[in-house]
mmCIF file of C-alpha atoms and ligand atoms in Angstrom:
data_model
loop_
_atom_site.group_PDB
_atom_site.id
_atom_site.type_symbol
_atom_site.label_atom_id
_atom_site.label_comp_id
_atom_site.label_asym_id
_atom_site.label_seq_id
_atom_site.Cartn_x
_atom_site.Cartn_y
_atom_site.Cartn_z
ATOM 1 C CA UNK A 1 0.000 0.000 0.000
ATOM 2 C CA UNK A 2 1.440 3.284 -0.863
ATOM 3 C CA UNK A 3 2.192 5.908 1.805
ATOM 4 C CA UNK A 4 -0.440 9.129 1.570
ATOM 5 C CA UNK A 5 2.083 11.586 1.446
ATOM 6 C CA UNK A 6 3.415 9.586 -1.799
ATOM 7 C CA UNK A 7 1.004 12.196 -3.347
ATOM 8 C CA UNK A 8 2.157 15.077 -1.378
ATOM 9 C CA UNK A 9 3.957 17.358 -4.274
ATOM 10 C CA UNK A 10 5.789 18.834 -0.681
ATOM 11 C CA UNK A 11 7.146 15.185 -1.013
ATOM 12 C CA UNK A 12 8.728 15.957 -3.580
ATOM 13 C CA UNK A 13 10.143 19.214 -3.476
ATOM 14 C CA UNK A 14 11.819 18.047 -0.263
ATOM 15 C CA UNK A 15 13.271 15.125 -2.098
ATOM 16 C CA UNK A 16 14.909 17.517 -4.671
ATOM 17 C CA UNK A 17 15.477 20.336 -1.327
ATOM 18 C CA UNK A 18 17.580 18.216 0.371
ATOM 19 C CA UNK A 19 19.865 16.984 -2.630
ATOM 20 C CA UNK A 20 19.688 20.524 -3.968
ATOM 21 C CA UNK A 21 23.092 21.663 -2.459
ATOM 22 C CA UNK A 22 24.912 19.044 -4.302
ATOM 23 C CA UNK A 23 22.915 19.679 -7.356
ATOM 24 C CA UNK A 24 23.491 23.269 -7.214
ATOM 25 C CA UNK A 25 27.303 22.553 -7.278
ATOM 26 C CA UNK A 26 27.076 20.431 -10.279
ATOM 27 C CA UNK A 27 25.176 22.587 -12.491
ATOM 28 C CA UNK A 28 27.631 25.301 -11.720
ATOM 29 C CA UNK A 29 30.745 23.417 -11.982
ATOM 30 C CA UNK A 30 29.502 22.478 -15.465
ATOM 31 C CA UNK A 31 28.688 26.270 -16.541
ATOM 32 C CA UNK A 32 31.449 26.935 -15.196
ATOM 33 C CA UNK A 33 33.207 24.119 -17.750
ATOM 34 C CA UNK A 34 31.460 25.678 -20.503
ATOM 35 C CA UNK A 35 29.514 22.604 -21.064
ATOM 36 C CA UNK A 36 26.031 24.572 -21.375
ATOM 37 C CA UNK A 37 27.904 26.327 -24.368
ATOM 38 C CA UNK A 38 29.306 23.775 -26.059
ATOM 39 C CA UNK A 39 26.441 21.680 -26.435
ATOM 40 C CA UNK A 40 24.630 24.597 -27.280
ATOM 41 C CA UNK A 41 27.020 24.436 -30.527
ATOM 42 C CA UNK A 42 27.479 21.027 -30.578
ATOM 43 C CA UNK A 43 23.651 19.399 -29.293
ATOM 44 C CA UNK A 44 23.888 15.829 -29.334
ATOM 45 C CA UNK A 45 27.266 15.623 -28.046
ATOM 46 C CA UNK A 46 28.552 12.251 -27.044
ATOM 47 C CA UNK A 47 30.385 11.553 -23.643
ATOM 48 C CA UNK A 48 33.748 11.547 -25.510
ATOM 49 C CA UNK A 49 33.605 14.567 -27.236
ATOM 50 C CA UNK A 50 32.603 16.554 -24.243
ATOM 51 C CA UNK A 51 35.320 14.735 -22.396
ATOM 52 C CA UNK A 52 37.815 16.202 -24.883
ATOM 53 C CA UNK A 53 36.100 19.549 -24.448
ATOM 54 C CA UNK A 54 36.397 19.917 -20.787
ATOM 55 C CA UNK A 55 39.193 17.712 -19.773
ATOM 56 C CA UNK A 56 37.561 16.225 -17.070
ATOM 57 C CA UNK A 57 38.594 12.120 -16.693
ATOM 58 C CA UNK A 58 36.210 9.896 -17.798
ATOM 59 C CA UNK A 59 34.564 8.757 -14.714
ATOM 60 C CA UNK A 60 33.964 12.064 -13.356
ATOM 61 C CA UNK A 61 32.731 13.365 -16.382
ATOM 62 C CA UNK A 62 30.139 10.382 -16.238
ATOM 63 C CA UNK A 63 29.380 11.418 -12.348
ATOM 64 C CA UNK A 64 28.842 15.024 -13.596
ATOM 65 C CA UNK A 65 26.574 15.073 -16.348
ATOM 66 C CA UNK A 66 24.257 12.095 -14.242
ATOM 67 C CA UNK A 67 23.835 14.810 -11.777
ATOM 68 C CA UNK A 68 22.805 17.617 -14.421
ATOM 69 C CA UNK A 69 20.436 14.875 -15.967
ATOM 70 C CA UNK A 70 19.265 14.415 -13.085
ATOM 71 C CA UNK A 71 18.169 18.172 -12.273
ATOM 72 C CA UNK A 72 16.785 17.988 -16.191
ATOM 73 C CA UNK A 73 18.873 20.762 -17.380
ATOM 74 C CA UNK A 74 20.576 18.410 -19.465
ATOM 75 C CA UNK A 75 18.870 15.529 -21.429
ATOM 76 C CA UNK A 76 20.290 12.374 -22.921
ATOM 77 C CA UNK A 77 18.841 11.164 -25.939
ATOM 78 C CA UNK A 78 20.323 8.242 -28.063
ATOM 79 C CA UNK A 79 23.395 8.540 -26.190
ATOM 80 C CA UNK A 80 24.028 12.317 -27.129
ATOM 81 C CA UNK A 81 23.670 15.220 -24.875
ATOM 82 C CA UNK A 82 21.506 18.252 -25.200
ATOM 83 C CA UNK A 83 20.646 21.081 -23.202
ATOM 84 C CA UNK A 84 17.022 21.496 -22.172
ATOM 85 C CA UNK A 85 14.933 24.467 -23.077
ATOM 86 C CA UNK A 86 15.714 26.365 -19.683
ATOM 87 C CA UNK A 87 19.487 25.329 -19.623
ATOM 88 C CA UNK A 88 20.053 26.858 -23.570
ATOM 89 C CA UNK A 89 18.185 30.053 -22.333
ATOM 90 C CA UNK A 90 20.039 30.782 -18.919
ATOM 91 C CA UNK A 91 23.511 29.143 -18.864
ATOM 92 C CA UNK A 92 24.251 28.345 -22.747
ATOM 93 C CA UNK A 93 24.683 31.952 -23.412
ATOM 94 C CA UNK A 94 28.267 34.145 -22.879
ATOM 95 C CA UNK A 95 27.247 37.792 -22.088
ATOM 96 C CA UNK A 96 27.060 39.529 -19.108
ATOM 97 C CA UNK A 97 23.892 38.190 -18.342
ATOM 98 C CA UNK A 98 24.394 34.628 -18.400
ATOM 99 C CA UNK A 99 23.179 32.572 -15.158
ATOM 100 C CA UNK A 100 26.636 31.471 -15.554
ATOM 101 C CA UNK A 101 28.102 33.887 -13.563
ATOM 102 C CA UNK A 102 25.164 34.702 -10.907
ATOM 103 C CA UNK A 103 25.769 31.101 -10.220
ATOM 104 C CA UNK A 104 29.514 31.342 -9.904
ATOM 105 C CA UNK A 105 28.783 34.457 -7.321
ATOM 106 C CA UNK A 106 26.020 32.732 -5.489
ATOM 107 C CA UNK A 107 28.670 29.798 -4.568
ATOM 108 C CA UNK A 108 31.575 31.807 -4.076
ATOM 109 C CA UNK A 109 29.930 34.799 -2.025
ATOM 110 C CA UNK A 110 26.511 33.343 -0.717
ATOM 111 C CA UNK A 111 26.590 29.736 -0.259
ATOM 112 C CA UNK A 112 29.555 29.560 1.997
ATOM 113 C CA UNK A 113 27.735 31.834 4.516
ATOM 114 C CA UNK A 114 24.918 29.347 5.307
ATOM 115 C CA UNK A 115 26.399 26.892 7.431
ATOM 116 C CA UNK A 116 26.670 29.890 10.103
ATOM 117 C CA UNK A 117 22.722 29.812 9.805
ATOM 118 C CA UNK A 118 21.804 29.037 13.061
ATOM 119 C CA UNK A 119 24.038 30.484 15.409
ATOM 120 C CA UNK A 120 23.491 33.846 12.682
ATOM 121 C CA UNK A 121 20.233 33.720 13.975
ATOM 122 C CA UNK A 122 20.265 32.756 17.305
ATOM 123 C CA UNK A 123 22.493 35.426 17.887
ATOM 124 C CA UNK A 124 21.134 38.216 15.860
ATOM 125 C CA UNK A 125 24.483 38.644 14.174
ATOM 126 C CA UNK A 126 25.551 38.123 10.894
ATOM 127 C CA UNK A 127 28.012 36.090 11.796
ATOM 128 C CA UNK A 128 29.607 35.237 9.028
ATOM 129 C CA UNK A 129 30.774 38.126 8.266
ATOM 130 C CA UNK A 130 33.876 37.281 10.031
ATOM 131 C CA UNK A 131 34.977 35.162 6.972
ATOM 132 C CA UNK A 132 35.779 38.753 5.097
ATOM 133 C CA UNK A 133 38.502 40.963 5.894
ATOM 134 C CA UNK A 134 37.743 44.092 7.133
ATOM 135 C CA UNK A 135 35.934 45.895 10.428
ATOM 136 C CA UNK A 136 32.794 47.291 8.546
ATOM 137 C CA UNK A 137 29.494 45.826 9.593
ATOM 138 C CA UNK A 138 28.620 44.872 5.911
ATOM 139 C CA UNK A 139 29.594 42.852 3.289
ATOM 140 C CA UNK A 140 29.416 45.537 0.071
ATOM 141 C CA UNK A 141 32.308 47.555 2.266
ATOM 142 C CA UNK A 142 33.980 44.436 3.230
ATOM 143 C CA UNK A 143 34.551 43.772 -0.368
ATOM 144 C CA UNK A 144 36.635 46.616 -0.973
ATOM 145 C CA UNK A 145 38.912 44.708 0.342
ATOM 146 C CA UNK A 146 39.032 41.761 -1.824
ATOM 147 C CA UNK A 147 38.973 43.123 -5.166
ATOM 148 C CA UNK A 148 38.857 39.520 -7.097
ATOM 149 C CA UNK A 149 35.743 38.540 -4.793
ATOM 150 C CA UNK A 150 34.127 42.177 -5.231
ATOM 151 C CA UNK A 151 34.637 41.886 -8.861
ATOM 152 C CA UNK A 152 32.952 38.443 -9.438
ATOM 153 C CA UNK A 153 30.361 39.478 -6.631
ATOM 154 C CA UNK A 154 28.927 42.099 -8.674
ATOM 155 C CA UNK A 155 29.272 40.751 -11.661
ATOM 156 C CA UNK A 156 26.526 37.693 -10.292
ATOM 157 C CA UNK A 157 24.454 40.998 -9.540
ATOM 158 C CA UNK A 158 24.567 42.678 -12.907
ATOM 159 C CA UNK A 159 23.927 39.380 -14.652
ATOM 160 C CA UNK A 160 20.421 39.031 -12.221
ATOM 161 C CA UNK A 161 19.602 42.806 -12.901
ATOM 162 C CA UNK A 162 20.188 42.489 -16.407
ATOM 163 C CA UNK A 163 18.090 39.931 -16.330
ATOM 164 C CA UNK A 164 15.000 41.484 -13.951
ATOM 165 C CA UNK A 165 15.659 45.087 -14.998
ATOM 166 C CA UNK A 166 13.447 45.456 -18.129
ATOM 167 C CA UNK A 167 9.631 45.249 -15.755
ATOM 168 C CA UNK A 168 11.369 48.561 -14.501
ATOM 169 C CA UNK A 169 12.344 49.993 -17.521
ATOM 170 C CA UNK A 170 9.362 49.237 -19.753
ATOM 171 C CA UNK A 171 7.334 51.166 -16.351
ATOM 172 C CA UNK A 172 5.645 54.002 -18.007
ATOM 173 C CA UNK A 173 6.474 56.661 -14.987
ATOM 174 C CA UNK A 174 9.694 57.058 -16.048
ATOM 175 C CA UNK A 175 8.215 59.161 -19.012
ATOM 176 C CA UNK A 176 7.820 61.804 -16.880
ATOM 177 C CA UNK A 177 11.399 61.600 -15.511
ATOM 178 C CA UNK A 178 14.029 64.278 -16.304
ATOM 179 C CA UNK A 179 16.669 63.056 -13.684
ATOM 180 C CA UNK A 180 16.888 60.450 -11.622
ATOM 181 C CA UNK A 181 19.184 59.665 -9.045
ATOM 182 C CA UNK A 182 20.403 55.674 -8.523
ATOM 183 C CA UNK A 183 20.863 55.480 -5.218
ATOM 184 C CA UNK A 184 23.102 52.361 -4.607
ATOM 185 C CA UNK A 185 23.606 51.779 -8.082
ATOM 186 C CA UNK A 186 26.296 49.642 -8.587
ATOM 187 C CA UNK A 187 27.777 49.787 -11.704
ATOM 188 C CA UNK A 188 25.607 51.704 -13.256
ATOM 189 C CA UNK A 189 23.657 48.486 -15.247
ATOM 190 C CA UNK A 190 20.155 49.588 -14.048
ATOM 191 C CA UNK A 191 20.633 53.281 -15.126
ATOM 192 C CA UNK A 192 22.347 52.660 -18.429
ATOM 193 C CA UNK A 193 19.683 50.243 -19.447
ATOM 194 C CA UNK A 194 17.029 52.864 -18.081
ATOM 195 C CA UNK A 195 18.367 56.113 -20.306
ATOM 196 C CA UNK A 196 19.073 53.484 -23.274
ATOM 197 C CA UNK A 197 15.177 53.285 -22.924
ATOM 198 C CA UNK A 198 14.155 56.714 -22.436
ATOM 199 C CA UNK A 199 15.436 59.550 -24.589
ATOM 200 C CA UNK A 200 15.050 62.151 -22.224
ATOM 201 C CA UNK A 201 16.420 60.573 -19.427
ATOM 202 C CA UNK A 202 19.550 61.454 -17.120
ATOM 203 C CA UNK A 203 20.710 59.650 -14.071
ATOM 204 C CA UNK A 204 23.265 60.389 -11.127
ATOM 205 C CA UNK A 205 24.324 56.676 -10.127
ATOM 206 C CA UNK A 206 25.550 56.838 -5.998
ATOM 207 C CA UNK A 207 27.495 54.251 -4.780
ATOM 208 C CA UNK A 208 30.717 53.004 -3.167
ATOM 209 C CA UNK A 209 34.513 54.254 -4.486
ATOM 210 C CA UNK A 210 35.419 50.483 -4.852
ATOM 211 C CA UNK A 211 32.055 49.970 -7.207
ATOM 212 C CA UNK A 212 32.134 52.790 -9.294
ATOM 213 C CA UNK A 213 35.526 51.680 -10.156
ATOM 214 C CA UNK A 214 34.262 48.512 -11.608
ATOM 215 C CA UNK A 215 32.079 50.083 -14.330
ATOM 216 C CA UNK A 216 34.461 49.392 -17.344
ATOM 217 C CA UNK A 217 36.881 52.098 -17.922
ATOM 218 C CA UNK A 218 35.625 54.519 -15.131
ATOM 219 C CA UNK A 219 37.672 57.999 -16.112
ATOM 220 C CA UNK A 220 38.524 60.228 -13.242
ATOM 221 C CA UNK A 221 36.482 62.601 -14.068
ATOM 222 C CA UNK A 222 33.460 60.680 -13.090
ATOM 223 C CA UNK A 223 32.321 59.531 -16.735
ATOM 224 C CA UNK A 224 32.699 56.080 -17.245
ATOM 225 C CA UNK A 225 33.948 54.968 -21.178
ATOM 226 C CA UNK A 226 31.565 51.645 -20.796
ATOM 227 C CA UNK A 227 28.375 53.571 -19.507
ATOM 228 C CA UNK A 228 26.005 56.028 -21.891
ATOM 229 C CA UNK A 229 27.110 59.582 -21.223
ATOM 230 C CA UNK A 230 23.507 60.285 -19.838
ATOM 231 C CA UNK A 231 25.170 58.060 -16.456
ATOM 232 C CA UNK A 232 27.002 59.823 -14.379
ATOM 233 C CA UNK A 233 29.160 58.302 -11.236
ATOM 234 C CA UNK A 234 28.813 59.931 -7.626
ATOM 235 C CA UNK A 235 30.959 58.604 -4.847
ATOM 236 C CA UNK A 236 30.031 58.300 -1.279
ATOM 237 C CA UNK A 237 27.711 56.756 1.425
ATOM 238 C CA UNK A 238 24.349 56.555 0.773
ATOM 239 C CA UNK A 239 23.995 57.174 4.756
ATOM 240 C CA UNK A 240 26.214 59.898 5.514
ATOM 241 C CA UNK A 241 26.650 61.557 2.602
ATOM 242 C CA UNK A 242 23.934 64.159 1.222
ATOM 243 C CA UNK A 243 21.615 63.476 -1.766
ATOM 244 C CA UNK A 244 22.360 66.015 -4.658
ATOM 245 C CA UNK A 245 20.032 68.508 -5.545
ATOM 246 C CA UNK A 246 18.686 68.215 -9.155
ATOM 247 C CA UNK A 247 17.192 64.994 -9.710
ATOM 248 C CA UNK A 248 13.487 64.934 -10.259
ATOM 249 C CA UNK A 249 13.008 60.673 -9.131
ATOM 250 C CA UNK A 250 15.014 59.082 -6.537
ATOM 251 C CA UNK A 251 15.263 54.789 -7.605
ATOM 252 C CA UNK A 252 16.406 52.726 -5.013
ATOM 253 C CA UNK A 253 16.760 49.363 -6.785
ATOM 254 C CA UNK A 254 17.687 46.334 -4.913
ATOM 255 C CA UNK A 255 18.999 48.488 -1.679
ATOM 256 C CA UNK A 256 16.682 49.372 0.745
ATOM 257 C CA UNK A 257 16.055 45.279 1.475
ATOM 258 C CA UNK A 258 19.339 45.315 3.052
ATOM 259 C CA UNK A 259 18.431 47.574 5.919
ATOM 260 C CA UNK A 260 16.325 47.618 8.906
ATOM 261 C CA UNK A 261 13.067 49.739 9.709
ATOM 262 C CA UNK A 262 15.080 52.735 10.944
ATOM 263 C CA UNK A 263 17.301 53.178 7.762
ATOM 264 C CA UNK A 264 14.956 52.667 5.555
ATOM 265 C CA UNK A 265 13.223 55.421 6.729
ATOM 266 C CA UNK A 266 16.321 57.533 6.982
ATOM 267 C CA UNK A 267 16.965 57.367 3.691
ATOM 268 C CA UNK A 268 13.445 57.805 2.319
ATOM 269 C CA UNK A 269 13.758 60.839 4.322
ATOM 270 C CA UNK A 270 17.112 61.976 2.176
ATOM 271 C CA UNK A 271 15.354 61.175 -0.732
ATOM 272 C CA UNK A 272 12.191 63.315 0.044
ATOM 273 C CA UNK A 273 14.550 66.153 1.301
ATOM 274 C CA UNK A 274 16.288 65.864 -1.557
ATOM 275 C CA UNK A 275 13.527 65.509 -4.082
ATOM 276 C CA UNK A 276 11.585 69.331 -5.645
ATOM 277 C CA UNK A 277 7.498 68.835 -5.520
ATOM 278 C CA UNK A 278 6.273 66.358 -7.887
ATOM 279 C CA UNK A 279 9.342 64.494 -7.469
ATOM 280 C CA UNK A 280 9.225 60.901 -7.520
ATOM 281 C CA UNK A 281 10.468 57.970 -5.735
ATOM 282 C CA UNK A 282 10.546 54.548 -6.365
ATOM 283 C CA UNK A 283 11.774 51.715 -4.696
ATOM 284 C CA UNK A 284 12.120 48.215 -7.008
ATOM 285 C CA UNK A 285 13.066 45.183 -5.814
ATOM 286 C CA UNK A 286 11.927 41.501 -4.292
ATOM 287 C CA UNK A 287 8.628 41.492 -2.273
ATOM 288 C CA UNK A 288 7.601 38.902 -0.434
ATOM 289 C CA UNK A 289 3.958 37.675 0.247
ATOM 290 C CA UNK A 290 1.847 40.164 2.143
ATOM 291 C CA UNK A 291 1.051 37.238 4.033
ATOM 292 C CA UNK A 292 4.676 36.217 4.473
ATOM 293 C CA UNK A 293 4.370 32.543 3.090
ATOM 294 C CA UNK A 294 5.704 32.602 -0.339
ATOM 295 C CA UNK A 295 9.035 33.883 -2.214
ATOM 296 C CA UNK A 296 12.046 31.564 -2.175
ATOM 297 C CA UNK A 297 14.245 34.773 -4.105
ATOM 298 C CA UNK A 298 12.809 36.467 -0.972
ATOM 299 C CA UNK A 299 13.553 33.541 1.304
ATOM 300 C CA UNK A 300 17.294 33.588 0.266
ATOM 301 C CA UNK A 301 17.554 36.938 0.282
ATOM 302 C CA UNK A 302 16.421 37.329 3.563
ATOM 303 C CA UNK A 303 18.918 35.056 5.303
ATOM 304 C CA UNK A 304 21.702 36.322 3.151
ATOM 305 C CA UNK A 305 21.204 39.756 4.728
ATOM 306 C CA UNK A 306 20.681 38.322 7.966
ATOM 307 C CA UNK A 307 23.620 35.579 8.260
ATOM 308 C CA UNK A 308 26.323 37.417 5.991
ATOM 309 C CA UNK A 309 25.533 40.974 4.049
ATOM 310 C CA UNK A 310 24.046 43.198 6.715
ATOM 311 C CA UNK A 311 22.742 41.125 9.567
ATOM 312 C CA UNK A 312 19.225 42.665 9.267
ATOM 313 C CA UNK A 313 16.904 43.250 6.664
ATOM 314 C CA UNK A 314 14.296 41.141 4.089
ATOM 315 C CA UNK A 315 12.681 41.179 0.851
ATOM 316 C CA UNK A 316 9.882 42.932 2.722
ATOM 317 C CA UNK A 317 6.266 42.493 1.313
ATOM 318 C CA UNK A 318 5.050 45.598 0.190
ATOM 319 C CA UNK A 319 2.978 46.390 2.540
ATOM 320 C CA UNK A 320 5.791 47.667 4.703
ATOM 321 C CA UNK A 321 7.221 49.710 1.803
ATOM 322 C CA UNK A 322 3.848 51.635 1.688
ATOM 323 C CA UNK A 323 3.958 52.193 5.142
ATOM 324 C CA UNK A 324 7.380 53.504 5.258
ATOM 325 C CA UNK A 325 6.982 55.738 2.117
ATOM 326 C CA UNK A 326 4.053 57.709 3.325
ATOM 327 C CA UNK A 327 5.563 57.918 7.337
ATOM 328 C CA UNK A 328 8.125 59.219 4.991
ATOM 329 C CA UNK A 329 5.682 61.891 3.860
ATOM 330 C CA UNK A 330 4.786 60.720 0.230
ATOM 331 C CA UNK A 331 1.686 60.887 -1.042
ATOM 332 C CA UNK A 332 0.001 58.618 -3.841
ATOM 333 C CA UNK A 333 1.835 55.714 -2.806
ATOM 334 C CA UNK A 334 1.623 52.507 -4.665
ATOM 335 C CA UNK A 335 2.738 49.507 -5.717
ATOM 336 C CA UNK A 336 2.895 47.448 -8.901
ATOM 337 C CA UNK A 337 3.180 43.857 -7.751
ATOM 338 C CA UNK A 338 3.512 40.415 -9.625
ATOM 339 C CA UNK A 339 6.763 41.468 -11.502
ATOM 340 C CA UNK A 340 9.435 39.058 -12.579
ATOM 341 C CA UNK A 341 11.578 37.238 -10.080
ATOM 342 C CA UNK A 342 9.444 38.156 -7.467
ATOM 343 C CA UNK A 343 9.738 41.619 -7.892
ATOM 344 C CA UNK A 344 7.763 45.206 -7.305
ATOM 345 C CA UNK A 345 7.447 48.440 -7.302
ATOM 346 C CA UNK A 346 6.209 50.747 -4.891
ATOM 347 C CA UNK A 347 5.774 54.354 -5.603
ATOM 348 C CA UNK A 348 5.267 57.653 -3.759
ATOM 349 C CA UNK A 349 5.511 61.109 -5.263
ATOM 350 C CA UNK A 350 6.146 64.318 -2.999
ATOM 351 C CA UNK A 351 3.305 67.034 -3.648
HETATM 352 C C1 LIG B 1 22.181 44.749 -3.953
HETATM 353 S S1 LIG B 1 23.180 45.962 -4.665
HETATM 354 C C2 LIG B 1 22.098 46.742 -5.831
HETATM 355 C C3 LIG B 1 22.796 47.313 -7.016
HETATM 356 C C4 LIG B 1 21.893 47.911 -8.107
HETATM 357 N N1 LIG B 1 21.066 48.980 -7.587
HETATM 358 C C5 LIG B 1 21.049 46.836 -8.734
HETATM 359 O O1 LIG B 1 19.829 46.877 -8.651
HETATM 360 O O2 LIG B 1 21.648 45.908 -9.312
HETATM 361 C C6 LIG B 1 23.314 47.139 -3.373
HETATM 362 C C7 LIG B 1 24.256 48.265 -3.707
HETATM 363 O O3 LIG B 1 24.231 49.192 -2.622
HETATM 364 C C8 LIG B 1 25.562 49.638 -2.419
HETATM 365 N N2 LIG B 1 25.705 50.112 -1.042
HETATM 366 C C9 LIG B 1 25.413 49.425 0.091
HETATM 367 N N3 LIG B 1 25.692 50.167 1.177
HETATM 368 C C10 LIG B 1 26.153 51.362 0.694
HETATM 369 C C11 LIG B 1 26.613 52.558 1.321
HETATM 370 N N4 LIG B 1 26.611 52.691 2.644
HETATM 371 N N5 LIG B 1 27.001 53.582 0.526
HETATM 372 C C12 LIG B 1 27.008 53.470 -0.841
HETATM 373 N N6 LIG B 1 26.573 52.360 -1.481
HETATM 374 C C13 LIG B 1 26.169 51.323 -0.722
HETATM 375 C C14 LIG B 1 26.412 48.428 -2.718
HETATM 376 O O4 LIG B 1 27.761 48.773 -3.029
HETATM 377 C C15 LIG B 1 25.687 47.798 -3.893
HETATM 378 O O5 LIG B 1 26.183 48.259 -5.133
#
């Protein structure tokens, strides 16, 4: 007689769940073989031939691609290799926003930060932290400090904003934008894909020394060669240092999530200082549930921040963003839920 929770689909997430570390691994040691590219040129591949490709010893190679078979990113069909549908999207391609490296960032930066889960927790401290050099209490200044980890660190978060960016771009508000300012931009992805979009459009990206410097070619005069000359590069702290004058929108995209109740508000209060009437804010970025139940982008966010990046924070459901924008003092707030990867966007303008 079969066991009733045969039928339980929970059954069966939990059977992938708790192989899912291993898994992950394997798919991104083979991206990071190239294997998702070659057979993307050569589909049908047999064991030998991707053997010579990658170099790996026979046996291992056989190990390998039963593991990626077994996730179903790779199929095997008449004793050739193929990617699947989702594996020739995401990891076949080369560019900057190829899975291929947000993988190769999640295991070098994220994944080795989980074991410290439950003392992290237990102890309200993002614990480890203490793997990265440095005395600042989070990770993005901590990186300064490792350049080669910094550099493939934000690379994994270009690739996933190049990839969730355009349900912000395509958003019809920023019509009515003159000037926006990024506020922890990052390399400027977001706001060069935002002004290649809208004619009209300028924007101010803020962020770090150490992360300016990594948009390609950065001159010292603040333009950067690999960024549209409608991007311009500020340097500072989003905290302590002011807010220029100017900009008609204020974006925070993929920040405020790091930070607790009390900064968030302190920097929707910058940004409402900062902003002229009519001025606009908007804050884009994971939400999850109202209820709290769903969102595994949120879920790993979340306890990222809170074991490694910042020891507080969440990809807050959006109900807490309204809240915060209008004890900020905006009026007409909103949000446009149900984007991509979990995503919205709340809005608030200042009358
Ligand atoms: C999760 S990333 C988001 C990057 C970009 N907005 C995007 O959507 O891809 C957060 C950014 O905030 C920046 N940041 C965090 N704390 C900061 C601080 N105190 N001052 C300046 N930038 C900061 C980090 O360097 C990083 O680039």
């Amino acid at each position: 007689m079969k066991n009733a929770h045969e039928q339980d689909p929970v059954l069966d997430r939990f059977h992938f769940l708790v192989n899912a570390p291993a898994l992950f691994n394997a798919v991104t040691t083979a991206a990071e073989l190239r294997l998702f590219s070659f057979l993307s040129e050569k589909p049908g591949a047999r064991s030998e031939e991707i053997r010579a490709f990658s170099g790996l010893p026979a046996h291992q190679l056989r190990v390998l691609l039963q593991a990626v078979c077994a996730t179903g990113l790779l199929e095997r069909r008449d004793g050739g290799y193929h990617n699947s549908a989702v594996a020739e999207e995401l990891l076949a391609p080369d560019g900057p926003d190829s899975w291929r490296h947000i993988l190769t960032g999640w295991k070098e930066v994220y994944y080795p930060a989980f074991p410290h889960m439950t003392h992290a927790l237990r102890t309200g401290t993002n614990t480890a932290l203490e793997a990265h050099p440095g005395d600042e209490p989070t990770l993005y200044q901590r990186l300064a400090h490792n350049p080669p980890l910094e550099k493939i660190f934000h690379r994994a978060m270009t690739a996933f904003t190049l990839r969730s960016v355009d349900a912000l771009v395509e958003q019809p508000v920023f019509r009515d934008v003159r000037h926006v300012l990024d506020v922890g931009g990052g390399d400027g992805s977001t706001s060069a894909r935002l002004v290649a979009r809208h004619a009209q459009l300028r924007s101010t990206v803020l962020d770090m020394p150490s992360v300016s410097r990594l948009a390609d070619g950065a001159r010292p005069d603040g333009q950067a060669d690999g960024l549209p000359d409608r991007v311009e590069l500020l340097t500072g702290d989003i905290f302590t240092d002011p807010f220029p004058d100017g900009p008609d929108a204020v974006l925070f995209s993929h920040v405020l999530e790091i930070f607790d109740e009390d900064s968030i508000l302190h920097l929707l209060g910058k940004a409402y200082a900062s902003l002229p009437p009519g001025g606009r804010v908007l804050l884009y970025g994971y939400n999850v549930a109202d209820d709290e139940t769903e969102g595994v982008y949120g879920a790993r966010l979340g306890l990222y921040f809170n074991v490694l990046a910042s020891g507080r924070g969440m990809a807050y459901p959006a109900r807490d963003y309204e809240r915060w924008l209008e004890r900020a003092g905006f009026d007409n707030v909103r949000t446009i839920g149900g984007l991509p990867y979990e995503h919205g966007l709340s809005l608030g303008v200042k009358s």
